[in-house]
mmCIF file of C-alpha atoms and ligand atoms in Angstrom:
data_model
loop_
_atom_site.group_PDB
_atom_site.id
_atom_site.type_symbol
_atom_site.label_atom_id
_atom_site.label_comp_id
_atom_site.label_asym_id
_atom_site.label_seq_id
_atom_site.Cartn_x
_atom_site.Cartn_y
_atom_site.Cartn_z
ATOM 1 C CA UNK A 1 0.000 0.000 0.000
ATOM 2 C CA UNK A 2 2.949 2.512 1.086
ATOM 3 C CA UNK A 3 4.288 1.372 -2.115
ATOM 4 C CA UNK A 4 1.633 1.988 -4.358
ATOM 5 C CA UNK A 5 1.295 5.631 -2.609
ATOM 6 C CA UNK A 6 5.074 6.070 -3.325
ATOM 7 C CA UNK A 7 4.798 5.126 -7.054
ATOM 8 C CA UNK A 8 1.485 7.955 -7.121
ATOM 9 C CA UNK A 9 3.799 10.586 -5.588
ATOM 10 C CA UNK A 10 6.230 10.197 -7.969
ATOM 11 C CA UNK A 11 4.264 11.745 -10.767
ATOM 12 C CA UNK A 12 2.744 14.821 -9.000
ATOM 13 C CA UNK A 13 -0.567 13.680 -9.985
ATOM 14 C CA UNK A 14 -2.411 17.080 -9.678
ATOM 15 C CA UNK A 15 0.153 18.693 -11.756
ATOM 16 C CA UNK A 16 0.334 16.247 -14.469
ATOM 17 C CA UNK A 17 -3.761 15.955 -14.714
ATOM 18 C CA UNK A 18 -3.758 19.570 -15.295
ATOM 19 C CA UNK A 19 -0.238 19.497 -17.707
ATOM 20 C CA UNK A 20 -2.475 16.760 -19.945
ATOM 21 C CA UNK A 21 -5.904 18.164 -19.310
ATOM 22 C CA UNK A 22 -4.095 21.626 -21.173
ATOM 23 C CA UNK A 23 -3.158 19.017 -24.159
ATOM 24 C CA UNK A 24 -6.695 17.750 -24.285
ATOM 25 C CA UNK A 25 -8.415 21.371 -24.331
ATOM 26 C CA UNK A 26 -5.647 21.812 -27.077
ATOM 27 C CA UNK A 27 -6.439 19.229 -29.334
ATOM 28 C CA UNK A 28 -10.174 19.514 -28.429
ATOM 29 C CA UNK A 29 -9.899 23.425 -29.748
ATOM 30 C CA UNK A 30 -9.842 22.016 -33.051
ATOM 31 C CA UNK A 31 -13.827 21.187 -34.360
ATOM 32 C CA UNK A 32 -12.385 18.441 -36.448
ATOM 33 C CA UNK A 33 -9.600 17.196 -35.970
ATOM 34 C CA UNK A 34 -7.239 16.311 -39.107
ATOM 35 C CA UNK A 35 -4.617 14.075 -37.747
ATOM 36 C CA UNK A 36 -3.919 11.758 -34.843
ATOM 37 C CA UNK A 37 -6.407 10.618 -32.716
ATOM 38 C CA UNK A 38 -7.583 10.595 -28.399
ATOM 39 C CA UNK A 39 -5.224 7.713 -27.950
ATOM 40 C CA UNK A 40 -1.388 8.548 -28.543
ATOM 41 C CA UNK A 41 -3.025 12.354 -27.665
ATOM 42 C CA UNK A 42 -3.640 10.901 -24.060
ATOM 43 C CA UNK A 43 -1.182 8.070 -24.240
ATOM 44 C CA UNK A 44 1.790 9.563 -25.806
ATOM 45 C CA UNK A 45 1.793 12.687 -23.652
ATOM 46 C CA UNK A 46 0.736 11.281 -20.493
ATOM 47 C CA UNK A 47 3.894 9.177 -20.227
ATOM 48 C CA UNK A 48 6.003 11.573 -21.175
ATOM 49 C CA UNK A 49 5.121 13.933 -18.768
ATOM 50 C CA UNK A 50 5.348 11.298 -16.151
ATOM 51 C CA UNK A 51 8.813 10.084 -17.225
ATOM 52 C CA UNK A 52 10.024 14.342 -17.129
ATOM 53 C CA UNK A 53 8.089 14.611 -13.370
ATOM 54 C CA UNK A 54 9.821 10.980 -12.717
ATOM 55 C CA UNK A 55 12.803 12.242 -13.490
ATOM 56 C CA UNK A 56 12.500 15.667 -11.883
ATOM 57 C CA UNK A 57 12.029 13.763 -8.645
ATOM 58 C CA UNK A 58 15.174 11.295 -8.838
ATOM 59 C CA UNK A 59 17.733 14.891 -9.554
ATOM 60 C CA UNK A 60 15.992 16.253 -7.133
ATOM 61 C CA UNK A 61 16.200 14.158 -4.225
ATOM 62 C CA UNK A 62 18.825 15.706 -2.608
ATOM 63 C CA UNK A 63 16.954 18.868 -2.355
ATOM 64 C CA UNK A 64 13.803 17.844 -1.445
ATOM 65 C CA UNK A 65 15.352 16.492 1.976
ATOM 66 C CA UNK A 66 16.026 19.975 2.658
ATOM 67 C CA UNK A 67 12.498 21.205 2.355
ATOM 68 C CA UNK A 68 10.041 20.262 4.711
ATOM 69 C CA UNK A 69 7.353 20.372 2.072
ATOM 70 C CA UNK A 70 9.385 17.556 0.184
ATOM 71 C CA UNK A 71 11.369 15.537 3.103
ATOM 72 C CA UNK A 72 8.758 12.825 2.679
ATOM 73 C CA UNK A 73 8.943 12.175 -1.106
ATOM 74 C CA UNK A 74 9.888 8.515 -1.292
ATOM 75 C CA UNK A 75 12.939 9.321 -2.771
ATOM 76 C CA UNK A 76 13.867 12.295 -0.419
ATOM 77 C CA UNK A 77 12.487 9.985 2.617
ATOM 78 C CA UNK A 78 15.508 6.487 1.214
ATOM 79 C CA UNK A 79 11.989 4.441 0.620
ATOM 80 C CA UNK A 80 12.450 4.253 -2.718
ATOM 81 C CA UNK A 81 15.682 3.082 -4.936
ATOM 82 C CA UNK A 82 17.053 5.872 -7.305
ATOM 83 C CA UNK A 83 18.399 2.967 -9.814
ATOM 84 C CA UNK A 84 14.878 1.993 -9.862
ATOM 85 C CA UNK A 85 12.824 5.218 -10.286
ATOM 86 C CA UNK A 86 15.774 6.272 -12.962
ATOM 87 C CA UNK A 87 14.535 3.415 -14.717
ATOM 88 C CA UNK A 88 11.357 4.078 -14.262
ATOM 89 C CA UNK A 89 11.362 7.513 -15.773
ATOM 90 C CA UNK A 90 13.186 6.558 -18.982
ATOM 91 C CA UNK A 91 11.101 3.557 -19.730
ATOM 92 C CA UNK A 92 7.791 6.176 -19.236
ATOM 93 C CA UNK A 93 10.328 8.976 -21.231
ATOM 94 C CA UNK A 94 11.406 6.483 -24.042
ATOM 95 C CA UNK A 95 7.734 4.959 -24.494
ATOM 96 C CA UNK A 96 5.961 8.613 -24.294
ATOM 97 C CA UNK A 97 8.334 10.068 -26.882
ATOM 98 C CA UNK A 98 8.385 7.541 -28.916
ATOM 99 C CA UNK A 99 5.171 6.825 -29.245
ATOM 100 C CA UNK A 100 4.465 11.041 -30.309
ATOM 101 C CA UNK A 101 7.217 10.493 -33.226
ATOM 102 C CA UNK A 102 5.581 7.521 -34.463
ATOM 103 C CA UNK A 103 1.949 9.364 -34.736
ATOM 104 C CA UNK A 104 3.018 12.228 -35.989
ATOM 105 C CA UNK A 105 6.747 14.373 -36.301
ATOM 106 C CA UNK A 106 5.677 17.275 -35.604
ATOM 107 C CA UNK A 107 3.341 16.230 -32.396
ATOM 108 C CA UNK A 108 6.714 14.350 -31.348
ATOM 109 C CA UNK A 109 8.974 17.544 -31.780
ATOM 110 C CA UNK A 110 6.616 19.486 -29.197
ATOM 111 C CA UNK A 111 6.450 16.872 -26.898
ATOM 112 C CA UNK A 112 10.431 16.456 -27.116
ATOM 113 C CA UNK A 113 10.325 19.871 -26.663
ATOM 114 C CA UNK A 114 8.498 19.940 -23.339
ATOM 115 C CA UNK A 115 10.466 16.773 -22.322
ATOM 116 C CA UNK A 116 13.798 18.044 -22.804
ATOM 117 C CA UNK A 117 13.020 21.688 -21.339
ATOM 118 C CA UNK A 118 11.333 20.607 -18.083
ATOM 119 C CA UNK A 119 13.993 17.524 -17.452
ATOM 120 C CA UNK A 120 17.539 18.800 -18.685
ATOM 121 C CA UNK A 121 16.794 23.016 -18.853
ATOM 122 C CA UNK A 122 14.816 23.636 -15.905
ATOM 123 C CA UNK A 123 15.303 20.663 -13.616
ATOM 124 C CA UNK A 124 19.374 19.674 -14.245
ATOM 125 C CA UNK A 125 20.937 23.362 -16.079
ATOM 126 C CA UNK A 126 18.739 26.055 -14.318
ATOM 127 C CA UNK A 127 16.821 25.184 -11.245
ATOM 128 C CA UNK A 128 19.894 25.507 -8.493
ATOM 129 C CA UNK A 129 21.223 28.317 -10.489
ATOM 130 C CA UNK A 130 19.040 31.077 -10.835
ATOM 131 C CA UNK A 131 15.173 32.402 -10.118
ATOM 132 C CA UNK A 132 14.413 32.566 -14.418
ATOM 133 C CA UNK A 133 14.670 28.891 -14.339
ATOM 134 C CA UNK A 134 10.979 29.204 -13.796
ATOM 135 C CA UNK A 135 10.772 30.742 -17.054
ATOM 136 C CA UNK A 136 12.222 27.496 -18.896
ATOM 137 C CA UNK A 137 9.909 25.220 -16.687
ATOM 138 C CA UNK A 138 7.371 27.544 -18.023
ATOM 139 C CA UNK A 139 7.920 27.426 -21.302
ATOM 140 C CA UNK A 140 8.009 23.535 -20.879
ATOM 141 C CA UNK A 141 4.721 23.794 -18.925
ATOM 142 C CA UNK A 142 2.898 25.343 -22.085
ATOM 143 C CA UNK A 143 4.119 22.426 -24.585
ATOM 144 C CA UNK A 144 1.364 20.045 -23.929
ATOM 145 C CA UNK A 145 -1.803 22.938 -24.846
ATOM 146 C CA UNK A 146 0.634 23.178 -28.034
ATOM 147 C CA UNK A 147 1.478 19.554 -28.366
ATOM 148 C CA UNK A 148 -2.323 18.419 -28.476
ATOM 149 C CA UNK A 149 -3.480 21.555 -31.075
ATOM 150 C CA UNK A 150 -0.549 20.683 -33.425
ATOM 151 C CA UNK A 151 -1.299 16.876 -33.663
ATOM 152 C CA UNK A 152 -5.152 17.672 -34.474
ATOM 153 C CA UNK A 153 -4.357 20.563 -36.556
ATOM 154 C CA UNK A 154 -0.954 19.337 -38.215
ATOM 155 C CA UNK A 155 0.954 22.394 -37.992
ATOM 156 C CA UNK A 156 1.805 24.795 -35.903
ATOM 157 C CA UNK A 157 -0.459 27.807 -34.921
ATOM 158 C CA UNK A 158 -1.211 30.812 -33.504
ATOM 159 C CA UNK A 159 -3.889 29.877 -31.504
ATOM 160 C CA UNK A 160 -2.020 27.040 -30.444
ATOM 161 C CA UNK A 161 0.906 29.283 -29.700
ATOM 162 C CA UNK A 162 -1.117 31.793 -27.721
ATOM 163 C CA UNK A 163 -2.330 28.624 -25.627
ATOM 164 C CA UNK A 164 1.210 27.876 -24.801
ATOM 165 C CA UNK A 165 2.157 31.408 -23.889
ATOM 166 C CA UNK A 166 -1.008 31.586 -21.794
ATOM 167 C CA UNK A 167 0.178 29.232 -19.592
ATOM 168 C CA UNK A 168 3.505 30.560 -19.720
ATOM 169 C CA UNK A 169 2.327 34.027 -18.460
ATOM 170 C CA UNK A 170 0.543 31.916 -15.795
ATOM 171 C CA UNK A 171 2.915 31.065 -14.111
ATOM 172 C CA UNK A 172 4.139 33.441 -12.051
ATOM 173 C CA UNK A 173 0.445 33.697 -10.116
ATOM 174 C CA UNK A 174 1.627 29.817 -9.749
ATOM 175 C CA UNK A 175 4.776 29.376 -8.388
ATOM 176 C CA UNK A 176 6.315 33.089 -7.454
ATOM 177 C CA UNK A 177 3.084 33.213 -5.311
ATOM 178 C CA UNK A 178 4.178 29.392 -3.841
ATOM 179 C CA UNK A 179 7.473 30.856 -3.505
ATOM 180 C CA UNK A 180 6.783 33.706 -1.239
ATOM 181 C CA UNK A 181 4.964 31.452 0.890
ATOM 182 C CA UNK A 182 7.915 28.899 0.993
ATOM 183 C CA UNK A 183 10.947 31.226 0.551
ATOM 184 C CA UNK A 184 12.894 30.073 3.735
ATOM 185 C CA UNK A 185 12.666 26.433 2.299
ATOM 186 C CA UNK A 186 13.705 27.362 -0.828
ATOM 187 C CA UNK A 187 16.680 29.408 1.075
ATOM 188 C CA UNK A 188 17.805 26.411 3.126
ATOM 189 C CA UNK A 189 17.835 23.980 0.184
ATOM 190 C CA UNK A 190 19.676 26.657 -2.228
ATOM 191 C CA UNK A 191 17.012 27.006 -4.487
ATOM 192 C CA UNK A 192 17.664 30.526 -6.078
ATOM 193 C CA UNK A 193 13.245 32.011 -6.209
ATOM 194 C CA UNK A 194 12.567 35.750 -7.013
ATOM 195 C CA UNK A 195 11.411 36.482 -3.450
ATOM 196 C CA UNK A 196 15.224 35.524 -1.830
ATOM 197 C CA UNK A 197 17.067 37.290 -4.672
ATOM 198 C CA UNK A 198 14.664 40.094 -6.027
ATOM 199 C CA UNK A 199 12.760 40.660 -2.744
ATOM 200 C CA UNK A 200 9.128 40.201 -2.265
ATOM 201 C CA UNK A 201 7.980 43.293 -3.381
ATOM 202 C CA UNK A 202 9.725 42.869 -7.360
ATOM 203 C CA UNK A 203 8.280 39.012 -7.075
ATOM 204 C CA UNK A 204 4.496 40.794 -6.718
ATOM 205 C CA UNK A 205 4.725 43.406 -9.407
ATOM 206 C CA UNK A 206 6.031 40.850 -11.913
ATOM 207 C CA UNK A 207 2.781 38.297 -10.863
ATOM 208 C CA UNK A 208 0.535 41.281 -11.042
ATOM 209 C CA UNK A 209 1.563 42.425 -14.708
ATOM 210 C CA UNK A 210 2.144 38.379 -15.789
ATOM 211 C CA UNK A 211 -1.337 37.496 -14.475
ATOM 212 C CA UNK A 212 -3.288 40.295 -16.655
ATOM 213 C CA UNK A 213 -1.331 39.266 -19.738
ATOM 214 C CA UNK A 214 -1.487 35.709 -18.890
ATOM 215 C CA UNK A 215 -5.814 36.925 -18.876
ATOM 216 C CA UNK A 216 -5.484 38.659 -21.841
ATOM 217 C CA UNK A 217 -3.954 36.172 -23.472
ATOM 218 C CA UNK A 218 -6.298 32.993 -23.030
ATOM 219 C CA UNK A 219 -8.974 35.535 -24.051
ATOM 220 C CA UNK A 220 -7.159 36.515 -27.672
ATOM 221 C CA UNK A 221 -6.747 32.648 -27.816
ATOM 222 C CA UNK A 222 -11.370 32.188 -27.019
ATOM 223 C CA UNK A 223 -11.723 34.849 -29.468
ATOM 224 C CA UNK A 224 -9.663 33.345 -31.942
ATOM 225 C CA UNK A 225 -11.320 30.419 -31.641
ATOM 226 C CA UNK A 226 -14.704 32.455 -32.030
ATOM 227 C CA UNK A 227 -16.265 30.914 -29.398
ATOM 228 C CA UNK A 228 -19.945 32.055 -28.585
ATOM 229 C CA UNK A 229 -20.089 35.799 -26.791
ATOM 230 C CA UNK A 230 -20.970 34.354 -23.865
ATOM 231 C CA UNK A 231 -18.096 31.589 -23.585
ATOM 232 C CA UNK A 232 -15.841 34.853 -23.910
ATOM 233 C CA UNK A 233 -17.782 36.447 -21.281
ATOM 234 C CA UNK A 234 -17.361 33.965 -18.918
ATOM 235 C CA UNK A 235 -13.506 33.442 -20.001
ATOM 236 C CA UNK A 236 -13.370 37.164 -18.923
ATOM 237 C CA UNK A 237 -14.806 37.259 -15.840
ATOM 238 C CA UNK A 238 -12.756 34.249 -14.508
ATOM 239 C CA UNK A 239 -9.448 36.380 -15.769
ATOM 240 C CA UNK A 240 -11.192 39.367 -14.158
ATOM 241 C CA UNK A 241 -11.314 37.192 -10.726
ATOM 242 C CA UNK A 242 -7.553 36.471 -11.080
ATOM 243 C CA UNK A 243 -6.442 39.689 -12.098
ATOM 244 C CA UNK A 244 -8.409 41.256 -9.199
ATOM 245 C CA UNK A 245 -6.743 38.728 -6.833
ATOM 246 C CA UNK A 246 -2.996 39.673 -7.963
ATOM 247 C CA UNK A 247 -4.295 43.304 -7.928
ATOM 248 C CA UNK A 248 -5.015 42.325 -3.821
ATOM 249 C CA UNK A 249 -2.323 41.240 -3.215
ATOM 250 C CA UNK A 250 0.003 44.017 -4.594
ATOM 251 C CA UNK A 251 -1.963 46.095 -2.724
ATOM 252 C CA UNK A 252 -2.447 44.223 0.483
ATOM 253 C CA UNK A 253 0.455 41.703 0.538
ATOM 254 C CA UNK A 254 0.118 39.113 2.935
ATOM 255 C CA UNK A 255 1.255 35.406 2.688
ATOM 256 C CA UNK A 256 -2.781 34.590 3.033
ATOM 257 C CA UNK A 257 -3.697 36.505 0.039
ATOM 258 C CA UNK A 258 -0.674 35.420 -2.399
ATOM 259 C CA UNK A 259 -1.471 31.727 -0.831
ATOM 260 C CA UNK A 260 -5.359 32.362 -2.151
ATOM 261 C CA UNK A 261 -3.719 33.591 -5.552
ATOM 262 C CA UNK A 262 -1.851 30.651 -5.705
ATOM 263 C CA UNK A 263 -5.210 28.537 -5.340
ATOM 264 C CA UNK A 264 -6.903 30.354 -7.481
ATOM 265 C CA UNK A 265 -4.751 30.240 -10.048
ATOM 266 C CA UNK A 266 -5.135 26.776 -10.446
ATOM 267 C CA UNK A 267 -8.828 27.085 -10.617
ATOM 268 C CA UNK A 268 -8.709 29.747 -13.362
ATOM 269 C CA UNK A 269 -6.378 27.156 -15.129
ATOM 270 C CA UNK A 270 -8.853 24.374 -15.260
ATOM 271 C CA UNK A 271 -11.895 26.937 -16.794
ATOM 272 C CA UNK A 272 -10.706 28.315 -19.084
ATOM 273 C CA UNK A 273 -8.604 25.080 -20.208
ATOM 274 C CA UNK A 274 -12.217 23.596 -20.082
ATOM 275 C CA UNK A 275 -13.862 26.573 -21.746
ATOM 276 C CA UNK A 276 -12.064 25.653 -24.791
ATOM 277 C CA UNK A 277 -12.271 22.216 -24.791
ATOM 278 C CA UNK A 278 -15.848 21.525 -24.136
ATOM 279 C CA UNK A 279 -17.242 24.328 -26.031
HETATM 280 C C1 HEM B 301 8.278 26.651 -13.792
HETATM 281 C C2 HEM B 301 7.264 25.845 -13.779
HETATM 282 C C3 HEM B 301 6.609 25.288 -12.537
HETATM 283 C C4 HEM B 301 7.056 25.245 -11.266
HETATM 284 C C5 HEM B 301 8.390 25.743 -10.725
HETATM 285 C C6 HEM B 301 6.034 24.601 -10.470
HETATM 286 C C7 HEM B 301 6.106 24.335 -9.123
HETATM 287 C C8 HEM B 301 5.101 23.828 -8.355
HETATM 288 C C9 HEM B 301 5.173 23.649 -6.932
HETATM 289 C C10 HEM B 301 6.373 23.965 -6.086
HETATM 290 C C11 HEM B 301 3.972 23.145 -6.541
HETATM 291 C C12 HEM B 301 3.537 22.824 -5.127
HETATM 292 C C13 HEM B 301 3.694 21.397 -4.851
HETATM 293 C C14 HEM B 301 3.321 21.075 -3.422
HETATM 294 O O1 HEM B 301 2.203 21.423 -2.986
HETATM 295 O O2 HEM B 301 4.159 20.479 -2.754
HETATM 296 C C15 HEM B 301 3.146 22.997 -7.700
HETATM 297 C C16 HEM B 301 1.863 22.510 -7.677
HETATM 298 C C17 HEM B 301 1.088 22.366 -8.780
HETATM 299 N N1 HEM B 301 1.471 22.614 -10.077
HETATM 300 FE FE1 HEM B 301 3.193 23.473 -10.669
HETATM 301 N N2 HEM B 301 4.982 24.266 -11.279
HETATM 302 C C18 HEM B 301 5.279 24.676 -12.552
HETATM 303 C C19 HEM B 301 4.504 24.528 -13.667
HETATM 304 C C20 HEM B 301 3.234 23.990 -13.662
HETATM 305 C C21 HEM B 301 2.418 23.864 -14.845
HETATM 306 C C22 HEM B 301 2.833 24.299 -16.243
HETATM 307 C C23 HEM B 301 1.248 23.305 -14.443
HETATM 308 C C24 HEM B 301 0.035 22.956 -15.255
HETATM 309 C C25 HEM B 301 -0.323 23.581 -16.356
HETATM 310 C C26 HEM B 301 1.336 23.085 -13.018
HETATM 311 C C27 HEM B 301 0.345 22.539 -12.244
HETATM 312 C C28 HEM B 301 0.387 22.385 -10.888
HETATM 313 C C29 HEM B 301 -0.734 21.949 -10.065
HETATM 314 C C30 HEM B 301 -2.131 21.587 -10.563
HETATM 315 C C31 HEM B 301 -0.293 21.941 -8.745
HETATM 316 C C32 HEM B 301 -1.108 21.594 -7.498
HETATM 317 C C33 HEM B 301 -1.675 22.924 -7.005
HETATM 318 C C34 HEM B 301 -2.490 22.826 -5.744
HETATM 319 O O3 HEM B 301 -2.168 22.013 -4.875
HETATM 320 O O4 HEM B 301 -3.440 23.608 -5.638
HETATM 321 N N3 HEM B 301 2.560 23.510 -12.583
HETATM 322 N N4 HEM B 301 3.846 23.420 -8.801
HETATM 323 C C1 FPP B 302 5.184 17.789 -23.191
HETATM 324 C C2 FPP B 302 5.886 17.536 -21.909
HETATM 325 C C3 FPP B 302 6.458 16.195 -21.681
HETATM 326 C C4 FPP B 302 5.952 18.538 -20.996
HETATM 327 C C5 FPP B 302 6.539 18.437 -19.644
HETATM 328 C C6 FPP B 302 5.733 19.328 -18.756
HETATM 329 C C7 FPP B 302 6.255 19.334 -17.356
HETATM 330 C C8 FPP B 302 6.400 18.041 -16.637
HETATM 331 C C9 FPP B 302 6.513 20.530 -16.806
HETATM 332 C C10 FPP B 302 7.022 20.639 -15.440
HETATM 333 C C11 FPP B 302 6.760 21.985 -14.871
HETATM 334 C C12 FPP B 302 7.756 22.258 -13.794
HETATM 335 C C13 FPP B 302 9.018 22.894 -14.222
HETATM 336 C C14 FPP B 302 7.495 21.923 -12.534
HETATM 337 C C15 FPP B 302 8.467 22.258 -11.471
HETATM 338 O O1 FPP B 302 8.649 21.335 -10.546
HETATM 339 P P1 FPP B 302 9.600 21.631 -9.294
HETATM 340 O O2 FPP B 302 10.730 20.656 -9.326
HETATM 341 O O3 FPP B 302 10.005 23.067 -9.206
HETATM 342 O O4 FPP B 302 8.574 21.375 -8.114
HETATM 343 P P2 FPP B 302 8.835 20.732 -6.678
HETATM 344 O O5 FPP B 302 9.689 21.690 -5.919
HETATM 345 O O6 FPP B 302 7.466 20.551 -6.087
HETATM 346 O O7 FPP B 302 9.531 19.418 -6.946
#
């Protein structure tokens, strides 16, 4: 059972649902799909971003013993063997990528893309060196919304594109908010985040401005689309929420609010991911 918990853990399950639910609202974006199909969409990019998460977690063991947040990831905690989970990761890496190049080059190239960026850029080059690392793990975060539009669209586009950098923008309302939160953690383990090396009042300015262009964005993507008025609407409201939330908490910092931005922006994620997909 303890087992079975470990082997969940090891693939941050919230963050990879909402990684391939961005891929699914990507390909879904497209009325009729031209290429691929729901299996090596789900398939293909769901075990690659497992083997990049997988991976993530075996570099980072040493680190996460530092944090109290982390101490009790299986591999941070000596319950699980790093040979093992290595393994693990490559056989999830190997099949996920693999199986994207055989369905379609170009779907492959993204998801190589997002692969390669999360587990060698962000997690080995850039994460203990400096606070833009986040920006590499963002870009890498954005690949699956493009991933799942190119393989239904077969090419490259700009709404596709504009899903990508929507999540991009997002994430400073996701993880500079985390990061003021956690910044002693971070400190301890020797995690360069913009709150320990730009000071928490730079780290809130850049989450304001990224959230209301991360908003703007993922509503030039709806309109794009031309989704119905009133799917806009409600697209605009929810960035109106989030903007209004980072707006707070310039104004009023405290670790409560940014911790409430932080939720939220999860939230807003999943709408207007959803927004697009089922409309
Ligand atoms: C630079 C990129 C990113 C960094 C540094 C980052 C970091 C983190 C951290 C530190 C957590 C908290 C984990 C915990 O509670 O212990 C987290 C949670 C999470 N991440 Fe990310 N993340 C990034 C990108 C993304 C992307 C692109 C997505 C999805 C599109 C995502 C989805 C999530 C979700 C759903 C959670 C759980 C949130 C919750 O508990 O409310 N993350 N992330
Ligand atoms: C198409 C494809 C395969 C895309 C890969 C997408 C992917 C897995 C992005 C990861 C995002 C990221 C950098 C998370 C940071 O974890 P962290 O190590 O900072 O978080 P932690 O401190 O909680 O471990």
């Amino acid at each position: 059972m303890q087992l079975m918990r470990d082997l969940w853990s090891l693939i941050k399950s919230k963050q990879t649902a909402l990684l391939l639910f961005t891929g699914v609202a990507g390909y879904a974006s497209v009325a009729q799909p031209a290429r691929g199909n729901w299996a090596p969409l789900t398939g293909a990019l769901l075990a690659s971003i497992c083997g990049a998460t997988v991976l993530n977690m075996v570099y980072d063991r040493d680190i996460d013993r530092k944090m109290s947040r982390t101490a009790n990831r299986p591999l941070a905690a000596g319950r699980l063997s790093p040979a093992a989970v290595l393994a693990l990761g490559a056989i999830l890496s190997g099949t996920g990528l693999a199986w994207a190049f055989a369905t379609a080059p170009l779907f492959g190239l993204v998801v190589l893309a997002g692969w390669f960026l999360d587990a060698v850029v962000y997690t080995v080059w850039l994460k203990r060196r400096t606070p833009w690392s986040v920006l590499w793990g963002g870009i890498s975060g954005g690949m699956p919304a493009l991933a799942g539009r190119t393989l239904a669209l077969g090419r490259v586009d700009l709404v596709g594109l504009l899903l990508a950098l929507a999540v991009l923008l997002w994430i400073p309302t996701h993880i500079m908010t985390f990061s003021i939160k956690y910044a002693a953690d971070y400190a301890e383990a020797g995690v360069p985040v913009f709150p320990n090396t730009h000071g928490t009042g730079f780290t809130q300015r850049v989450i304001s401005g990224s959230t209301l262009l991360a908003a703007l964005t993922m509503l030039a993507a709806t309109w794009l689309l031309a989704l119905p008025w009133g799917v806009i609407g409600v697209a605009a409201c929810l960035g109106a929420v989030l903007v209004g939330l980072a707006a707070n908490a310039l104004i009023r910092p405290s670790v409560a609010v940014n911790f409430q931005l932080f939720k939220f922006a999860s939230v807003y994620m999943v709408a207007a991911m959803g927004l697009i997909a089922f409309t």
